[in-house]
Amino acid sequence: MKHAKGLKTLYQHLRVLWCLKNNIALENEVYTQVFILDNDGKM
């Protein structure tokens, strides 16, 4: 049972890391789009 609990904890950590990675990617995408729109507006 101890082993299964360890795997579950590892899975939860991986899920959190994956969510953080996705959030960072999403923020970068939004930032890039806003930045591009900003530059187009100045042109």
GROMACS .gro file of N, CA and C in nm:
model
  129
    1MET      N    1   0.083  -0.121   0.000
    1MET     CA    2   0.000   0.000   0.000
    1MET      C    3   0.087   0.127   0.000
    2LYS      N    4   0.199   0.118   0.072
    2LYS     CA    5   0.287   0.235   0.081
    2LYS      C    6   0.336   0.275  -0.058
    3HIS      N    7   0.367   0.174  -0.139
    3HIS     CA    8   0.416   0.200  -0.274
    3HIS      C    9   0.309   0.271  -0.357
    4ALA      N   10   0.185   0.225  -0.345
    4ALA     CA   11   0.075   0.285  -0.420
    4ALA      C   12   0.054   0.430  -0.378
    5LYS      N   13   0.069   0.455  -0.249
    5LYS     CA   14   0.053   0.593  -0.200
    5LYS      C   15   0.161   0.683  -0.258
    6GLY      N   16   0.283   0.628  -0.266
    6GLY     CA   17   0.394   0.704  -0.323
    6GLY      C   18   0.369   0.737  -0.469
    7LEU      N   19   0.314   0.640  -0.541
    7LEU     CA   20   0.284   0.662  -0.683
    7LEU      C   21   0.176   0.768  -0.698
    8LYS      N   22   0.077   0.764  -0.610
    8LYS     CA   23  -0.032   0.862  -0.617
    8LYS      C   24   0.023   1.003  -0.592
    9THR      N   25   0.112   1.013  -0.494
    9THR     CA   26   0.173   1.143  -0.463
    9THR      C   27   0.254   1.193  -0.582
   10LEU      N   28   0.331   1.102  -0.642
   10LEU     CA   29   0.412   1.137  -0.758
   10LEU      C   30   0.321   1.185  -0.872
   11TYR      N   31   0.210   1.114  -0.892
   11TYR     CA   32   0.115   1.150  -0.996
   11TYR      C   33   0.060   1.290  -0.973
   12GLN      N   34   0.028   1.320  -0.846
   12GLN     CA   35  -0.027   1.452  -0.814
   12GLN      C   36   0.077   1.560  -0.841
   13HIS      N   37   0.203   1.533  -0.805
   13HIS     CA   38   0.310   1.630  -0.830
   13HIS      C   39   0.325   1.654  -0.980
   14LEU      N   40   0.321   1.547  -1.058
   14LEU     CA   41   0.335   1.560  -1.203
   14LEU      C   42   0.219   1.640  -1.260
   15ARG      N   43   0.099   1.617  -1.206
   15ARG     CA   44  -0.018   1.690  -1.255
   15ARG      C   45  -0.003   1.839  -1.227
   16VAL      N   46   0.045   1.871  -1.107
   16VAL     CA   47   0.065   2.012  -1.072
   16VAL      C   48   0.168   2.076  -1.163
   17LEU      N   49   0.280   2.005  -1.185
   17LEU     CA   50   0.385   2.057  -1.273
   17LEU      C   51   0.331   2.077  -1.414
   18TRP      N   52   0.251   1.981  -1.462
   18TRP     CA   53   0.195   1.988  -1.597
   18TRP      C   54   0.101   2.108  -1.609
   19CYS      N   55   0.020   2.130  -1.505
   19CYS     CA   56  -0.073   2.244  -1.505
   19CYS      C   57   0.006   2.375  -1.505
   20LEU      N   58   0.111   2.381  -1.425
   20LEU     CA   59   0.193   2.502  -1.420
   20LEU      C   60   0.256   2.528  -1.556
   21LYS      N   61   0.306   2.422  -1.619
   21LYS     CA   62   0.369   2.435  -1.750
   21LYS      C   63   0.268   2.487  -1.852
   22ASN      N   64   0.147   2.432  -1.846
   22ASN     CA   65   0.042   2.474  -1.940
   22ASN      C   66   0.001   2.618  -1.914
   23ASN      N   67  -0.007   2.658  -1.787
   23ASN     CA   68  -0.043   2.795  -1.754
   23ASN      C   69   0.061   2.892  -1.807
   24ILE      N   70   0.189   2.856  -1.792
   24ILE     CA   71   0.296   2.942  -1.840
   24ILE      C   72   0.288   2.953  -1.992
   25ALA      N   73   0.262   2.842  -2.059
   25ALA     CA   74   0.251   2.843  -2.205
   25ALA      C   75   0.133   2.930  -2.248
   26LEU      N   76   0.023   2.919  -2.176
   26LEU     CA   77  -0.097   2.997  -2.208
   26LEU      C   78  -0.070   3.145  -2.188
   27GLU      N   79  -0.004   3.180  -2.078
   27GLU     CA   80   0.028   3.320  -2.050
   27GLU      C   81   0.120   3.376  -2.157
   28ASN      N   82   0.218   3.297  -2.200
   28ASN     CA   83   0.310   3.340  -2.304
   28ASN      C   84   0.236   3.365  -2.434
   29GLU      N   85   0.140   3.277  -2.464
   29GLU     CA   86   0.063   3.290  -2.588
   29GLU      C   87  -0.019   3.418  -2.585
   30VAL      N   88  -0.086   3.442  -2.473
   30VAL     CA   89  -0.168   3.563  -2.460
   30VAL      C   90  -0.080   3.687  -2.468
   31TYR      N   91   0.034   3.683  -2.399
   31TYR     CA   92   0.127   3.796  -2.398
   31TYR      C   93   0.176   3.825  -2.539
   32THR      N   94   0.209   3.719  -2.613
   32THR     CA   95   0.259   3.734  -2.750
   32THR      C   96   0.152   3.797  -2.837
   33GLN      N   97   0.028   3.752  -2.824
   33GLN     CA   98  -0.081   3.805  -2.904
   33GLN      C   99  -0.104   3.953  -2.873
   34VAL      N  100  -0.102   3.987  -2.744
   34VAL     CA  101  -0.122   4.126  -2.704
   34VAL      C  102  -0.007   4.212  -2.756
   35PHE      N  103   0.114   4.160  -2.745
   35PHE     CA  104   0.234   4.232  -2.789
   35PHE      C  105   0.227   4.258  -2.939
   36ILE      N  106   0.185   4.157  -3.016
   36ILE     CA  107   0.174   4.171  -3.162
   36ILE      C  108   0.067   4.275  -3.196
   37LEU      N  109  -0.046   4.269  -3.126
   37LEU     CA  110  -0.153   4.366  -3.150
   37LEU      C  111  -0.103   4.507  -3.118
   38ASP      N  112  -0.028   4.519  -3.009
   38ASP     CA  113   0.028   4.646  -2.967
   38ASP      C  114   0.118   4.703  -3.076
   39ASN      N  115   0.204   4.620  -3.130
   39ASN     CA  116   0.297   4.664  -3.233
   39ASN      C  117   0.223   4.703  -3.360
   40ASP      N  118   0.119   4.627  -3.394
   40ASP     CA  119   0.040   4.660  -3.513
   40ASP      C  120  -0.027   4.796  -3.495
   41GLY      N  121  -0.073   4.822  -3.374
   41GLY     CA  122  -0.141   4.948  -3.345
   41GLY      C  123  -0.046   5.066  -3.360
   42LYS      N  124   0.080   5.048  -3.321
   42LYS     CA  125   0.178   5.157  -3.328
   42LYS      C  126   0.222   5.183  -3.471
   43MET      N  127   0.218   5.080  -3.554
   43MET     CA  128   0.256   5.096  -3.694
   43MET      C  129   0.149   5.178  -3.764
   0.00000   0.00000   0.00000
